[in-house]
Every structure is written in structure tokens, then in C-alpha cells.
PDB file of C-alpha atoms in Angstrom:
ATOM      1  CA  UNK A   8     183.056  77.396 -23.756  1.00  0.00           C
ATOM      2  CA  UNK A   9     182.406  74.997 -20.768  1.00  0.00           C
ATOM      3  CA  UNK A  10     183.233  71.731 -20.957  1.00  0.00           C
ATOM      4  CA  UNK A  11     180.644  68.980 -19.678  1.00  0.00           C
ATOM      5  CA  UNK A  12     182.563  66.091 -17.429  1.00  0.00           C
ATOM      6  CA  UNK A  13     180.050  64.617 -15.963  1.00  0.00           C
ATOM      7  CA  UNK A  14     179.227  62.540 -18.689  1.00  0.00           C
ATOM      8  CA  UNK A  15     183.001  60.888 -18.574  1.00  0.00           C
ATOM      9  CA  UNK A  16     182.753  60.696 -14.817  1.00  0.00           C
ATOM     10  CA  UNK A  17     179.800  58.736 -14.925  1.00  0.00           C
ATOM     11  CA  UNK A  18     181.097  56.942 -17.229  1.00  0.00           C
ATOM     12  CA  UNK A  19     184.132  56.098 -15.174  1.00  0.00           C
ATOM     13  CA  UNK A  20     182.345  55.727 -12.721  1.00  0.00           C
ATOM     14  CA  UNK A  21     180.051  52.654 -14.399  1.00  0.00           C
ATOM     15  CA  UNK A  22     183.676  51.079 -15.208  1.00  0.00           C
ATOM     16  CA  UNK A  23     184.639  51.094 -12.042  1.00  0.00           C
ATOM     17  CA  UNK A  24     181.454  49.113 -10.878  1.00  0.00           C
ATOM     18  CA  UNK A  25     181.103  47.028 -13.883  1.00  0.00           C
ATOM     19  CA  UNK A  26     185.170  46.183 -12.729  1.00  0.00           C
ATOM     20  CA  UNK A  27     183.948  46.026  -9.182  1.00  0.00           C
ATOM     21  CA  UNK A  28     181.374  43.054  -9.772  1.00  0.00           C
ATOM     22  CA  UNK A  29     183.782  41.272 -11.977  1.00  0.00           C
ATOM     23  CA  UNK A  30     186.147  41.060  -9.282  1.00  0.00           C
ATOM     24  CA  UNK A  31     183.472  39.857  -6.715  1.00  0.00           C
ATOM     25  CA  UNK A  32     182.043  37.489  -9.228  1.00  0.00           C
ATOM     26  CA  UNK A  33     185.287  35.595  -9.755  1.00  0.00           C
ATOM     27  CA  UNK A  34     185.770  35.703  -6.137  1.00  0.00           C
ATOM     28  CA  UNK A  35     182.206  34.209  -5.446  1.00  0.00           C
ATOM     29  CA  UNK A  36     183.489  31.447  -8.397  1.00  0.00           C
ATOM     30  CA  UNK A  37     186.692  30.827  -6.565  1.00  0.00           C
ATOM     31  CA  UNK A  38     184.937  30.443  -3.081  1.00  0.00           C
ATOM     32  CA  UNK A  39     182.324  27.995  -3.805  1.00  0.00           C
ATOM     33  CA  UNK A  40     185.296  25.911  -6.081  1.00  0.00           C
ATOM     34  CA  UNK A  41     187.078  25.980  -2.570  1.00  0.00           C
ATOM     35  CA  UNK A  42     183.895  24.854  -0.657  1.00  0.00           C
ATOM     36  CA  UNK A  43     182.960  22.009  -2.799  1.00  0.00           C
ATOM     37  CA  UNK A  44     187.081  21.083  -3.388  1.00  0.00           C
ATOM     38  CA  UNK A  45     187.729  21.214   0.197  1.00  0.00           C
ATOM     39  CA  UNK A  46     184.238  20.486   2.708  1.00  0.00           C
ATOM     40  CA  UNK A  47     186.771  18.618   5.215  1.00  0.00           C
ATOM     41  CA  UNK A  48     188.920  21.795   5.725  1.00  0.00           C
ATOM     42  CA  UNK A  49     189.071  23.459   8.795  1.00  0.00           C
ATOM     43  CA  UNK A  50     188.772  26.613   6.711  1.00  0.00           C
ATOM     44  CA  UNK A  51     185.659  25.467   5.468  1.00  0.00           C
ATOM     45  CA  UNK A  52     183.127  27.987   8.020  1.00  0.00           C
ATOM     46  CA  UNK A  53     186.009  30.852   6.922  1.00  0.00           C
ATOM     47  CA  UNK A  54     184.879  30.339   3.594  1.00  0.00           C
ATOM     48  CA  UNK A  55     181.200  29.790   3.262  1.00  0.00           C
ATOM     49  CA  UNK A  56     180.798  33.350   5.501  1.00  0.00           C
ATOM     50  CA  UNK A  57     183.218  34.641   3.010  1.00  0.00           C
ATOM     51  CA  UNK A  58     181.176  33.722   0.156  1.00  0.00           C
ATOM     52  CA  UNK A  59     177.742  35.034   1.819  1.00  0.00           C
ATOM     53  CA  UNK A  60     179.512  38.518   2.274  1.00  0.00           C
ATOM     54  CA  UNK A  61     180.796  38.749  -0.763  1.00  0.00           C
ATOM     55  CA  UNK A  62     177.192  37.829  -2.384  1.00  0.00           C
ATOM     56  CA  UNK A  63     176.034  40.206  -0.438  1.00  0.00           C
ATOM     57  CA  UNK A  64     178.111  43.043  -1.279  1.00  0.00           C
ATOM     58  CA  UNK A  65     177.509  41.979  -5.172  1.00  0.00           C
ATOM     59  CA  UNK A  66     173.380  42.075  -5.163  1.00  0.00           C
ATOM     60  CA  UNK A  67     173.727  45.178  -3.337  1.00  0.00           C
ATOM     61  CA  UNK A  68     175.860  46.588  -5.878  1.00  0.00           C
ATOM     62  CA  UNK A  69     173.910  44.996  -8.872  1.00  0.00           C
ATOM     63  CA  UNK A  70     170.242  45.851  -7.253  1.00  0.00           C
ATOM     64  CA  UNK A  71     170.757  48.209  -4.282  1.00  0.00           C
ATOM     65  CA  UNK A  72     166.953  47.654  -3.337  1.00  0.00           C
ATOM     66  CA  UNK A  73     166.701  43.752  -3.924  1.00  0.00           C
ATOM     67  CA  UNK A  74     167.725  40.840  -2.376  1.00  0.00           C
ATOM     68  CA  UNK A  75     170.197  37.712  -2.714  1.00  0.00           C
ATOM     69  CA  UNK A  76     167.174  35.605  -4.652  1.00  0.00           C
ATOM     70  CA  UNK A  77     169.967  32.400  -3.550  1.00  0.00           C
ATOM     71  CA  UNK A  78     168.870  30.153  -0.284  1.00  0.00           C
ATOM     72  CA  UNK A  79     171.133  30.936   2.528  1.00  0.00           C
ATOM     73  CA  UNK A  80     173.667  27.802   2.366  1.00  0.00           C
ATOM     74  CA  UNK A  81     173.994  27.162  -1.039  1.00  0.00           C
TER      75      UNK A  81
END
């Protein structure tokens, strides 16, 4: 009798992704906490490019074939 994995791999696999966009989430949260805490810093640029990668990387994760619906600089 064969047994069918694929079913737990996917599932593993949405765990890992579901884990993946909490961890870019809170990053996202931390980021813009840091932009509005800090707009004198001279880490500010670092940041905001920071946060507009990581964005990035979490529509395209969350809707591969969408885009970020948030204006660029906000």
C-alpha cells in the first residue's frame, strides 16, 4: 500500500509561506515604525527602499499576478 505525501508536503509547504508572510509583515510593521520614529535619520533612504522591497516580495508572494495596490512613498 502506497502512501500519498503530497498532501503533507503541500501542506508544509502552505506553512512555510503562511510563516514566510508573517515574517515580512512584521518586518513591513517594524520599517514604517522606524520611518515615521526616525524621518531625520541618515538611515532614513536605507529604510524606505527596505520597506518597498520587502512589500514587494510580500504581494508577490500573497498574489503572484497582482500588484502592490499601495502608492509608491507611503
Amino acid at each position: 500500500m502506497a502512501t500519498d505525501t503530497s498532501g503533507a508536503r503541500s501542506l508544509e509547504a502552505d506553512a512555510e509561506r503562511e510563516r514566510t508572510l508573517d515574517r515580512l509583515e512584521a518586518r513591513m510593521e517594524a520599517l514604517q515604525f522606524s520611518l515615521r520614529a526616525r524621518r531625520a535619520s541618515p538611515r532614513f533612504e536605507l529604510w524606505r527602499h527596505d520597506l518597498r522591497v520587502t512589500r514587494e516580495t510580500w504581494f508577490r508572494l500573497v498574489d503572484p499576478d497582482g500588484q502592490d495596490p499601495t502608492p509608491e512613498g507611503s
